[in-house]
Amino acid sequence: MTGPRIIDGKAVAAEVRAEMAKKVAAIKSKHGQVPGLAVVLVGEDPASKVYVRNKGAQTVEVGMNSIEHKLSAETSQDELLALVDTLNKDPQVNGILVQLPLPKHIDAELVLNTIDPIKDVDGFHPVNVGRLWIGERALVPCTPTGSVILAKSVAPNLSGMDAVVVGRSNIVGKPMAALLLRENCTVTIAHSRTRDIENVVKKADLVVAAVGIPEFVRGDWIKPGAIVIDVGINRIEGPDGKGRLVGDVNFAEASKVAGAITPVPGGVGPMTIACLLKNTVEAFEMQTGLSADA
Ligand SMILES: Nc1nc2c(c(=O)[nH]1)N[C@@H](CN(C=O)c1ccc(C(=O)N[C@@H](CCC(=O)O)C(=O)O)cc1)CN2
Ligand SMILES: [Mg+2]
């Protein structure tokens, strides 16, 4: 018996970056401009520092301009709002990303809603959320976009599939459902209050787990042959007392049943930054009317 197909997020993310590097080079040679991405970090959260460093490095690697603003944890909300306003007005900045989480004294929703929707490369602004749901051209959240790319890497046509999204957050679960609907899936959003969740998930040809609970989805919830996309990144203590990363799916169990499955780490995670680069190119094209082709 052959095992499940392990979906290699690192490899697919490298393909997306290579595609973006080609596009950026074509834009540069045709129009003499390159897209610019501004990333704002407030405070000293160690994981956030790593993600911001990786975002800057990968932005430069594909040939775009990276602008980093590292602010102290004591930065006031007004100072942050003023910086966002300056970036909104700067024509060299095509994409703005404020790294989350923000310190507790700052209203994250207010800050995110202050980003000009056309520069909102996270796709979190209500204008982009609305555009996504009504099928207009929008900047779409990176993690759900990456998750769809991974699902399509093993099943290029998702049309007609029963998809169950476990989790209803604004940044993953809900946009994920909108994107799968756009792919003509029949979409169910399950969550912590869903009755008989095992049997809801069991009907799915495609399961996306984004609930934020380590190993929540068990192997016997998975329909044999289903595609399983695990968005969770949870740091837990292993039996040896050392920290390890696990997803929202019990991988050891689910991989015995699934047709294809993403690992954690090395699945959805690497796609998040690759899709951020993709959104920055998209934002540049929307703002300037210039593209790699014309
Ligand atoms: N403004 C935003 N803030 C945050 C986002 C976001 O999309 N926009 N997402 C996360 C953090 N994040 C990017 O910002 C991110 C998280 C994880 C990964 C990743 O590649 N993970 C690896 C494992 C890394 C590890 O060992 O810790 C993997 O899954 O293989 C990339 C980006 C919260 N904040
Ligand atoms: Mg992963």
PDB file of N, CA and C and ligand atoms in Angstrom, residues 9 150 230-233 245 247 262-271, ligand 2:
ATOM      1  N   GLY A   9       5.132  22.242   1.092  1.00  0.00           N
ATOM      2  CA  GLY A   9       4.879  23.688   1.057  1.00  0.00           C
ATOM      3  C   GLY A   9       6.131  24.490   0.746  1.00  0.00           C
ATOM      4  N   LEU A 150      -1.856  25.128  -2.471  1.00  0.00           N
ATOM      5  CA  LEU A 150      -1.375  23.781  -2.078  1.00  0.00           C
ATOM      6  C   LEU A 150      -2.410  22.709  -2.432  1.00  0.00           C
ATOM      7  N   ASP A 230      -3.478  21.681   6.611  1.00  0.00           N
ATOM      8  CA  ASP A 230      -3.375  22.030   8.033  1.00  0.00           C
ATOM      9  C   ASP A 230      -2.750  23.412   8.190  1.00  0.00           C
ATOM     10  N   VAL A 231      -3.573  24.375   8.608  1.00  0.00           N
ATOM     11  CA  VAL A 231      -3.106  25.765   8.722  1.00  0.00           C
ATOM     12  C   VAL A 231      -2.489  26.026  10.106  1.00  0.00           C
ATOM     13  N   GLY A 232      -2.729  25.148  11.046  1.00  0.00           N
ATOM     14  CA  GLY A 232      -2.292  25.384  12.427  1.00  0.00           C
ATOM     15  C   GLY A 232      -0.784  25.378  12.592  1.00  0.00           C
ATOM     16  N   ILE A 233      -0.300  26.270  13.448  1.00  0.00           N
ATOM     17  CA  ILE A 233       1.113  26.235  13.864  1.00  0.00           C
ATOM     18  C   ILE A 233       1.098  26.399  15.376  1.00  0.00           C
ATOM     19  N   LEU A 245       6.698  21.770  17.030  1.00  0.00           N
ATOM     20  CA  LEU A 245       5.574  22.391  16.332  1.00  0.00           C
ATOM     21  C   LEU A 245       4.615  21.320  15.860  1.00  0.00           C
ATOM     22  N   GLY A 247       0.454  20.871  14.057  1.00  0.00           N
ATOM     23  CA  GLY A 247      -0.653  21.570  13.417  1.00  0.00           C
ATOM     24  C   GLY A 247      -1.953  21.402  14.178  1.00  0.00           C
ATOM     25  N   THR A 262      -0.796  18.205   4.225  1.00  0.00           N
ATOM     26  CA  THR A 262       0.333  19.119   4.461  1.00  0.00           C
ATOM     27  C   THR A 262       0.951  18.823   5.829  1.00  0.00           C
ATOM     28  N   PRO A 263       2.275  18.853   5.918  1.00  0.00           N
ATOM     29  CA  PRO A 263       2.925  18.680   7.226  1.00  0.00           C
ATOM     30  C   PRO A 263       3.020  20.010   7.964  1.00  0.00           C
ATOM     31  N   VAL A 264       3.331  19.967   9.222  1.00  0.00           N
ATOM     32  CA  VAL A 264       3.672  21.156  10.013  1.00  0.00           C
ATOM     33  C   VAL A 264       4.925  20.810  10.806  1.00  0.00           C
ATOM     34  N   PRO A 265       6.027  21.519  10.628  1.00  0.00           N
ATOM     35  CA  PRO A 265       6.200  22.649   9.714  1.00  0.00           C
ATOM     36  C   PRO A 265       6.398  22.178   8.266  1.00  0.00           C
ATOM     37  N   GLY A 266       6.508  23.158   7.369  1.00  0.00           N
ATOM     38  CA  GLY A 266       6.846  22.848   5.980  1.00  0.00           C
ATOM     39  C   GLY A 266       5.655  22.669   5.062  1.00  0.00           C
ATOM     40  N   GLY A 267       4.455  23.052   5.561  1.00  0.00           N
ATOM     41  CA  GLY A 267       3.257  22.962   4.713  1.00  0.00           C
ATOM     42  C   GLY A 267       2.771  24.352   4.341  1.00  0.00           C
ATOM     43  N   VAL A 268       1.695  24.768   5.022  1.00  0.00           N
ATOM     44  CA  VAL A 268       1.082  26.065   4.717  1.00  0.00           C
ATOM     45  C   VAL A 268       1.997  27.240   5.106  1.00  0.00           C
ATOM     46  N   GLY A 269       2.724  27.115   6.219  1.00  0.00           N
ATOM     47  CA  GLY A 269       3.533  28.239   6.744  1.00  0.00           C
ATOM     48  C   GLY A 269       4.361  28.948   5.673  1.00  0.00           C
ATOM     49  N   PRO A 270       5.211  28.215   4.947  1.00  0.00           N
ATOM     50  CA  PRO A 270       6.056  28.886   3.942  1.00  0.00           C
ATOM     51  C   PRO A 270       5.270  29.593   2.836  1.00  0.00           C
ATOM     52  N   MET A 271       4.014  29.169   2.621  1.00  0.00           N
ATOM     53  CA  MET A 271       3.196  29.795   1.565  1.00  0.00           C
ATOM     54  C   MET A 271       2.769  31.211   1.943  1.00  0.00           C
TER      55      MET A 271
HETATM   56 MG    MG B   2       3.178  24.474   7.840  1.00  0.00          MG
END
